[in-house]
XYZ file of C-alpha atoms in Angstrom:
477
model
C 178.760 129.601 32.701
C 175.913 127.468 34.269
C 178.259 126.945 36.926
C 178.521 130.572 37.825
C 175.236 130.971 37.501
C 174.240 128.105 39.981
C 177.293 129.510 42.109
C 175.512 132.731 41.780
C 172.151 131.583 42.873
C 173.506 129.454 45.666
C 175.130 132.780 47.705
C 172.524 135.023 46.604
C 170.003 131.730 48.359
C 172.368 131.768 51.177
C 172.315 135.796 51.680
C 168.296 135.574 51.706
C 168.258 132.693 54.372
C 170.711 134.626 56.523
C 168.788 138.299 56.617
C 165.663 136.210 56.820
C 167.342 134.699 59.704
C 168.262 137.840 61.439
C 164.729 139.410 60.680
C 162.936 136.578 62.417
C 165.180 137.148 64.995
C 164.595 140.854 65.854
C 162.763 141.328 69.137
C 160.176 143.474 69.818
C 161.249 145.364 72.306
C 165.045 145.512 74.635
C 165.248 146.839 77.521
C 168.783 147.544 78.461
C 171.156 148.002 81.162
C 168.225 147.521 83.465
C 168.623 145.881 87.272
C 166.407 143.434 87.504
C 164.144 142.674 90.529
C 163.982 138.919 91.408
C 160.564 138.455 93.895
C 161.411 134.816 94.715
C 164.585 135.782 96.420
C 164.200 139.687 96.656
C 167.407 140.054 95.105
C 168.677 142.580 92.255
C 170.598 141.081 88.790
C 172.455 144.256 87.870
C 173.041 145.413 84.401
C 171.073 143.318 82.467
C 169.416 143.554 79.250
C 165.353 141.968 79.016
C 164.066 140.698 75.377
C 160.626 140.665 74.749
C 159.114 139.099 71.485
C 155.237 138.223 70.754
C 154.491 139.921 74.504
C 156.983 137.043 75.789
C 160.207 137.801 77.626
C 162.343 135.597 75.390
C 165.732 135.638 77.621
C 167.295 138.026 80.359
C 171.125 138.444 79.601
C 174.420 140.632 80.807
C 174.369 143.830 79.483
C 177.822 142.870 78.105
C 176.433 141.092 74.974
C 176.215 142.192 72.001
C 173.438 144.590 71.395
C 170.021 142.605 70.333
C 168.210 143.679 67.097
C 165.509 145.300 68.499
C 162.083 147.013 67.050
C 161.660 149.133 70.061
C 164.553 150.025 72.908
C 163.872 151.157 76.274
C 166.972 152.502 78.657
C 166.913 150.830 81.723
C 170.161 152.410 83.202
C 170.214 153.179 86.830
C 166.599 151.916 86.859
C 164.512 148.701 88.443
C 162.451 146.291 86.517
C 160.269 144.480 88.803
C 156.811 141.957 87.448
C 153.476 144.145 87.166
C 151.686 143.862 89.911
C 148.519 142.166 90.610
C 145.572 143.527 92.638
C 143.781 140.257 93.768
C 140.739 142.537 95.249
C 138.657 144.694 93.194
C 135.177 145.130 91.727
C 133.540 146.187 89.062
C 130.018 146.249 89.862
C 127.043 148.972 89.643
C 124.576 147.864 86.860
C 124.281 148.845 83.246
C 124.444 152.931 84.755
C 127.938 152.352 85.705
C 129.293 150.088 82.909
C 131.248 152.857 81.081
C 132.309 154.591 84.778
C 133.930 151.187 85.545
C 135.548 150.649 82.140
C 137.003 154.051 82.969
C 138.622 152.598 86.364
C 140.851 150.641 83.738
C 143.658 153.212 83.099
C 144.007 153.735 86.954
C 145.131 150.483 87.414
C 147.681 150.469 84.963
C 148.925 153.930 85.778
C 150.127 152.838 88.902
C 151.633 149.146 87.747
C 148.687 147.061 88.019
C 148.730 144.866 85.038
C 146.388 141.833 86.321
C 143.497 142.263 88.740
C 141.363 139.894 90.106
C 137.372 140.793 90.056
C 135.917 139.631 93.049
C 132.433 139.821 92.091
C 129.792 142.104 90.722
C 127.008 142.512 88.822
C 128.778 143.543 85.510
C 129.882 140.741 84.089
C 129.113 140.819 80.311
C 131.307 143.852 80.057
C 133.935 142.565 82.164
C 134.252 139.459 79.563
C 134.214 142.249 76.980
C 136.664 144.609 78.388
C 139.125 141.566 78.593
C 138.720 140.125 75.100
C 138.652 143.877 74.110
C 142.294 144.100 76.285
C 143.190 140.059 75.009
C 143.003 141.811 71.502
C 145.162 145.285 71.953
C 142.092 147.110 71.389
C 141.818 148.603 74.748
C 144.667 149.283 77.279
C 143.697 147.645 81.027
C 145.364 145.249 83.143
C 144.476 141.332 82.729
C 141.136 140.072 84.411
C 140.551 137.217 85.850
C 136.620 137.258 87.351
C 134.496 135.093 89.743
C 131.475 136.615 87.612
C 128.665 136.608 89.942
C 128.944 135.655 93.616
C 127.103 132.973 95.774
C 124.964 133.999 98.400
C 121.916 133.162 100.338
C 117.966 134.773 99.086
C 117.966 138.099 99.200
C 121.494 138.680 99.158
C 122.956 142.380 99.918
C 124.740 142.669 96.247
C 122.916 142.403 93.218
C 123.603 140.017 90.418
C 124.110 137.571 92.984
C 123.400 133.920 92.592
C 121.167 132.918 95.895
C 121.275 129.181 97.109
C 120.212 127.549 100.337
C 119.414 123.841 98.768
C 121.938 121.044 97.481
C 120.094 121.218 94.085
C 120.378 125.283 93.813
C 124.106 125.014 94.904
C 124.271 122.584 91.751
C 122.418 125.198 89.682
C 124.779 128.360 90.593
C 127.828 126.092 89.921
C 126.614 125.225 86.525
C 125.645 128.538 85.410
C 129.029 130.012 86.764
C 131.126 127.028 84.678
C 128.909 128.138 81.670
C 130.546 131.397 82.064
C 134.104 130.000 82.206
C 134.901 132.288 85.688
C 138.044 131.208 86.751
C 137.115 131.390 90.377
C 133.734 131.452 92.641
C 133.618 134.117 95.321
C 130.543 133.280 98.090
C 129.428 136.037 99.815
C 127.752 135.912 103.651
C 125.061 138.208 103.540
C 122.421 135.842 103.883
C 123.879 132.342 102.924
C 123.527 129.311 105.387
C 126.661 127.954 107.005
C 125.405 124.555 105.477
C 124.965 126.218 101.866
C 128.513 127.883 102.441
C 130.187 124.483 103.033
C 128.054 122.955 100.377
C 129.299 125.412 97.568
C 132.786 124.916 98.825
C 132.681 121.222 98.737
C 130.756 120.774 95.509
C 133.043 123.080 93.961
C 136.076 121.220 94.637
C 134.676 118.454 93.314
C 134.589 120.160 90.326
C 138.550 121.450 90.869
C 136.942 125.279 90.789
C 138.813 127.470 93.168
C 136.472 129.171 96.200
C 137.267 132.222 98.109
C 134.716 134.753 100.075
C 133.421 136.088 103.338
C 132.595 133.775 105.137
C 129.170 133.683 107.507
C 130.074 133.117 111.370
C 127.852 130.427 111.584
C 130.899 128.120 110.538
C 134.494 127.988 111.734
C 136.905 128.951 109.255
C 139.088 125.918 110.495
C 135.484 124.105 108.812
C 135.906 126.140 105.656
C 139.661 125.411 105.184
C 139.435 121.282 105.785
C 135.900 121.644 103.284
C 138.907 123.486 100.874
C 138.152 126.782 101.000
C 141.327 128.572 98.799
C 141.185 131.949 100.050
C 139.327 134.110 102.713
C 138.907 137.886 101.766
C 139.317 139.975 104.665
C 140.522 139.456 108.114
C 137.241 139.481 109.480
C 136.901 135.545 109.413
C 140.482 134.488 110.178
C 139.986 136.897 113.445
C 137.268 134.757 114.565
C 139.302 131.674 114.749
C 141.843 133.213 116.780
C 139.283 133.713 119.467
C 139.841 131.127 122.733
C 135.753 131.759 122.413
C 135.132 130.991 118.602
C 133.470 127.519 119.159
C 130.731 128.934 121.879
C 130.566 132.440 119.743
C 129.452 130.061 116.334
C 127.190 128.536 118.455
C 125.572 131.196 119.805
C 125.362 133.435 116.713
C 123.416 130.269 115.239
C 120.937 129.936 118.185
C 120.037 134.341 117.843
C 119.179 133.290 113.935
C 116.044 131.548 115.558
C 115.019 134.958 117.601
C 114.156 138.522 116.133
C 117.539 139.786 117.100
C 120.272 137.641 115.119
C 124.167 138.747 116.257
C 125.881 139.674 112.985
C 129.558 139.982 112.239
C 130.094 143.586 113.712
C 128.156 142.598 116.553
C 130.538 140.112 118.003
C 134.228 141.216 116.651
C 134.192 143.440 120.041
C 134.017 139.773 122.296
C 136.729 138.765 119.431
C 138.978 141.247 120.020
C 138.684 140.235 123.859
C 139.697 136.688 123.406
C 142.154 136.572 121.086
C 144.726 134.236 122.277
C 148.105 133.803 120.830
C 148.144 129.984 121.108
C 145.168 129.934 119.513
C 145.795 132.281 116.677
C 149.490 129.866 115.885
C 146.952 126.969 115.462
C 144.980 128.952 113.010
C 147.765 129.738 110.910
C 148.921 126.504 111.162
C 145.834 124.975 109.668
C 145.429 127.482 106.986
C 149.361 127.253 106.019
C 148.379 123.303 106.268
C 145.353 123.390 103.939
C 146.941 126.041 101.591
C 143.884 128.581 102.288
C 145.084 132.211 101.452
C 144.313 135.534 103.227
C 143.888 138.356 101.507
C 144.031 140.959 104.239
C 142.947 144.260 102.522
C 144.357 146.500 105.573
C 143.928 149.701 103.557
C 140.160 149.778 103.093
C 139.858 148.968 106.624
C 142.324 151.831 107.477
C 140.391 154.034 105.485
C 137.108 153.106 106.836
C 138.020 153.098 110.143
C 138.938 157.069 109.617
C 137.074 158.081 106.874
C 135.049 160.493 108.710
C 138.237 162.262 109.802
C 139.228 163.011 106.391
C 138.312 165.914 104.084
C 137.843 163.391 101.100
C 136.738 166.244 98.944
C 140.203 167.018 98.762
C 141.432 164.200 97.380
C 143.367 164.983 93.696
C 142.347 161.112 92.954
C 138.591 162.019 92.929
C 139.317 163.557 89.373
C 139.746 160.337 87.826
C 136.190 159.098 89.343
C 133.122 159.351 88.005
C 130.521 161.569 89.508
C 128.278 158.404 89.729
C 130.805 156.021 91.536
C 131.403 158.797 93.827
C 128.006 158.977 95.062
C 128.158 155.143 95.840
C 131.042 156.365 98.070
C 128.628 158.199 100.438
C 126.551 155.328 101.441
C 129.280 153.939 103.782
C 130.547 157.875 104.983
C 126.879 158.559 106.009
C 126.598 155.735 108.412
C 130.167 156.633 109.621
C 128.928 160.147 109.993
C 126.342 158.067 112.838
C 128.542 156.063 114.434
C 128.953 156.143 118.566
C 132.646 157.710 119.268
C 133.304 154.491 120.722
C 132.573 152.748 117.322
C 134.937 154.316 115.755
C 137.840 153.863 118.244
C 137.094 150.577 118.111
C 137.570 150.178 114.370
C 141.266 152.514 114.868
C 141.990 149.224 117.332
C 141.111 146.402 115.435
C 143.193 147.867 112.157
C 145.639 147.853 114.595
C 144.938 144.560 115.654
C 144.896 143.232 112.447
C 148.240 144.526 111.094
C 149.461 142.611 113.910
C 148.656 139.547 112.655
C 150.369 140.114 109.406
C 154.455 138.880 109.927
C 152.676 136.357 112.232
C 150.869 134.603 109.569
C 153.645 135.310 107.629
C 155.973 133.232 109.504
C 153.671 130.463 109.784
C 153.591 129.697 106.128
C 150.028 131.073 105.013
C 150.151 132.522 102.161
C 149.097 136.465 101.784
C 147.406 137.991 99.204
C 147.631 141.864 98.463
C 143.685 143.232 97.392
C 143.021 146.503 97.505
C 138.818 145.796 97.426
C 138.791 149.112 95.338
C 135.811 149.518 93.379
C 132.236 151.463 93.640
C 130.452 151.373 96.647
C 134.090 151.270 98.678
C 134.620 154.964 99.512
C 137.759 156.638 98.662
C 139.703 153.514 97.742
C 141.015 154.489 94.590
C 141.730 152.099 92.116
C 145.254 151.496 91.743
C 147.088 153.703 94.525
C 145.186 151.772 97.024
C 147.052 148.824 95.979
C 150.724 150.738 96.641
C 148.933 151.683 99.814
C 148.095 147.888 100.915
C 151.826 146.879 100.196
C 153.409 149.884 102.295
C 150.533 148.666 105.050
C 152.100 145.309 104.834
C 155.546 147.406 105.408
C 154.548 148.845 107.852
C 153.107 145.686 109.833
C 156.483 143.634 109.609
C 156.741 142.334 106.333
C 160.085 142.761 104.274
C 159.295 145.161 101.001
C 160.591 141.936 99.110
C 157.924 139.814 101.032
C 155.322 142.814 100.638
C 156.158 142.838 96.987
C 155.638 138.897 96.867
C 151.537 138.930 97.683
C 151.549 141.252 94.928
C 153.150 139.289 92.412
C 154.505 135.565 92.393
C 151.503 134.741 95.021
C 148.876 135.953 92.848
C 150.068 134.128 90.089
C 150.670 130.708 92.100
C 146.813 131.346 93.240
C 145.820 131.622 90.068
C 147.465 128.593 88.533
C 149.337 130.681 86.342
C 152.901 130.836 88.014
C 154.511 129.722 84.686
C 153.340 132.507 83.080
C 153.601 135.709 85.122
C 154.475 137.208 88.766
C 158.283 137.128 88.780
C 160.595 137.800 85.398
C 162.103 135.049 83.597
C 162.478 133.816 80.223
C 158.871 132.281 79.056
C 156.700 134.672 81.202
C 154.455 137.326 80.105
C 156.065 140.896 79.644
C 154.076 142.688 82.272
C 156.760 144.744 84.025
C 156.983 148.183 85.798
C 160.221 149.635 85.244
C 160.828 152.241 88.051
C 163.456 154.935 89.020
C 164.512 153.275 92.077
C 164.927 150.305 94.130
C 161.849 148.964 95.655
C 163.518 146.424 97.665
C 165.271 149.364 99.700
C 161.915 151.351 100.304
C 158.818 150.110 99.015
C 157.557 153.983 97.893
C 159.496 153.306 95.161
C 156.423 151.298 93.402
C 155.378 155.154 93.250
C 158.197 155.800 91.080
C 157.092 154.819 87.817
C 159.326 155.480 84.602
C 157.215 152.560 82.494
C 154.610 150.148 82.240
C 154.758 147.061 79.779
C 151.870 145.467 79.070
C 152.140 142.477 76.928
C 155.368 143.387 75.752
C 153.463 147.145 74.935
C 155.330 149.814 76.387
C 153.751 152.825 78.130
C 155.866 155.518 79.084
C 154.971 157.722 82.348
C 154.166 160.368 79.279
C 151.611 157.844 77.782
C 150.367 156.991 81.573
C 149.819 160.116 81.909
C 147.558 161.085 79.007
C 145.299 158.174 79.322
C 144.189 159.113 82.514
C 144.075 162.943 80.916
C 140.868 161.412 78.699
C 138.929 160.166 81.965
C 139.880 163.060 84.605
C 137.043 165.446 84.924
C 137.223 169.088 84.015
């Protein structure tokens, strides 16, 4: 009898172990018969089926297998699954007036498969670290941040919230409050910062194996910049410059008009740019910045928009719904001085977009790596959180780039840039489950990234229904 019993006990023992087995190994979510987007190779793995567990893809297998217990199952059939996208350009910024009209920028970005953003600077940090903890925790829905906090710039720079240096010992100062603050990044700004400051920050920063990007003040070379180890310059602005046959006599004279009551600024200058570009030049550039691993992040869409934003009727636009009433009026700051720009001006700013989507499949080719930012935020009018980003990567279309290269500055590169390669931009077993699942192949036409059937977030799935009605709550009667 004790035998039976213990015989008994032993399957009934063995029967618990094995559905304890099979509980612990139900995913979270499936998403089947889904084609699968690789960036690296900008190839398609048809028919597959994607596991996510604990916000973690756990494995990527033929659709063939047998069926995985699954809490939650998503049909991918006929559909693309490609990594969320990053935005490595935005702001939130505006002071404690705008803190809730930023948080409110949040949904747009996922909306349109934006799951990590990079926050180039502003004057909002203490919400930004709260939003993302908030996000961190599943208590708000946004994209990841990852956040410069304040930037660097000279006394009296333009933004507020800025840190201002000009001496080795402030430099010191900024760097130690911004490593208090855990940024994972420092952004210098060129308002009123001092070439020497600029190359100080950048150098003392490295030192301390913190990543720099910014504008960068024409008072230095960007060749300067990139051997100091500058990671990244924002804008085409600065790489411009050093394509010029003129930039050495250019620095050099922009530095002697700082001693007289008429110093040459940026816009000032980019005309005599634009007049000596040289080509054999502009293939050293590249060269040096594909050499010294500095990044570009071109942002062609703000400076498309700029350039015409006069000719638009903005009013118009169905985005404007989503926007605050106070973040639109930091929009007409930048319309009103268009509004007083020469004719010529503003042909001139139609050329050098022009100009500067040329340079895109050139760099390219050379081996420096792009960045996709959209620079959306207040203050930037009519760049719209979110669809400006899809409107960067069809720019990058546009200028020669393959929409599997186009979609690579929006995923894999950000992530590489970021350290965090291991962990996101491309779809593989181990990363994070940010993915936009969309109704058709990007790879063929990159308005597909407008084509949105789902967004995971963390291994969260939001539906183009649930998309939908969470920018419902912030779109204005």
């Amino acid at each position: 009898m004790k035998l039976h019993l213990l015989a008994a006990a032993c399957s009934l023992a063995f029967i618990l172990t094995q559905c304890a087995a099979v509980k612990s190994n139900k995913a979270d979510l499936v998403i089947t018969h889904v084609n699968v987007i690789d960036v690296l190779t900008g190839t398609v793995q048809t028919d597959q089926n994607v596991v996510v567990s604990n916000g973690l893809i756990q494995r990527i297998e033929s659709a063939e297998k047998a069926p995985q217990h699954a809490t939650q199952h998503l049909d991918g059939t006929g559909k693309y699954l490609m990594p969320g996208l990053w935005d490595m350009h935005v702001h939130f910024r505006g002071g404690d007036t705008l803190t809730e009209a930023n948080k409110n920028l949040l949904p747009l970005y996922m909306a349109h498969g934006i799951t990590t953003v990079r926050d180039a600077g502003g004057d909002l940090t203490p919400a930004v670290y709260a939003w993302r903890e908030q996000i961190n925790a599943g208590k708000l829905a946004g994209p990841r941040i990852f956040t410069s906090g304040p930037k660097i710039d000279g006394p009296g720079g333009t933004w507020p919230g800025s840190l201002a240096v000009e001496t080795p010992a402030q430099v010191t100062a900024a760097l130690d409050s911004l490593q208090k603050l855990r940024v994972d990044y420092v952004k210098i700004y060129e308002s009123k910062i001092s070439g020497e400051a600029f190359l100080n920050v950048i150098t003392e920063a490295e030192k301390r194996g913190l990543k720099t990007t910014g504008h960068m003040p024409y008072t230095v070379t960007l060749r300067e910049a990139a051997e100091r180890g500058l990671d990244a310059s924002e804008h085409l602005y600065y790489v411009f410059k050093g394509c010029s046959s003129r930039e050495d006599s250019l620095t050099a004279a922009i530095k002697q008009s700082l001693l007289t009551d008429k110093p040459l600024g940026l816009f000032a200058v980019l005309p005599t740019i634009y007049k000596t570009y040289d080509a054999t030049v502009a293939a050293a550039m590249f060269k040096t910045l594909a050499d010294r691993k500095t990044a570009v992040v071109p942002t062609l869409f703000i400076q498309k928009t700029l350039a015409g934003i006069t000719e638009q009727d903005h009013a118009r636009d169905t985005m404007l719904a989503y926007i605050d009433p106070r973040i639109q009026a930091t929009y007409m700051g930048r319309y009103n001085n268009a509004k007083r720009q020469p004719k010529e001006t503003v042909a001139f700013g139609k050329r050098l977009s022009a100009k500067f989507m040329s340079m895109i499949p050139e760099m390219q080719a050379a081996g420096v790596t792009i960045l996709a930012g959209s620079d959306s935020g207040p203050f930037n009018s009519f760049v719209y959180p979110g669809v400006s980003l899809q409107g960067e990567l069809k720019l990058l279309v546009q200028a020669g780039l393959t929409p599997a290269q186009a979609l690579r500055t929006a995923t894999i590169n950000g992530a590489t840039f970021m350290g965090v390669a291991d962990q996101s931009g491309s779809i593989g077993a181990g990363k994070y489950a940010d993915l936009v699942l969309l109704n058709q192949n990007p790879l063929a036409d990159i308005n597909n990234i407008k084509k949105i059937a789902a967004v995971v977030s963390r291994g969260k799935v939001y539906s183009a229904r649930d998309l939908a009605e969470s920018l419902k709550k912030i779109k204005r009667k």
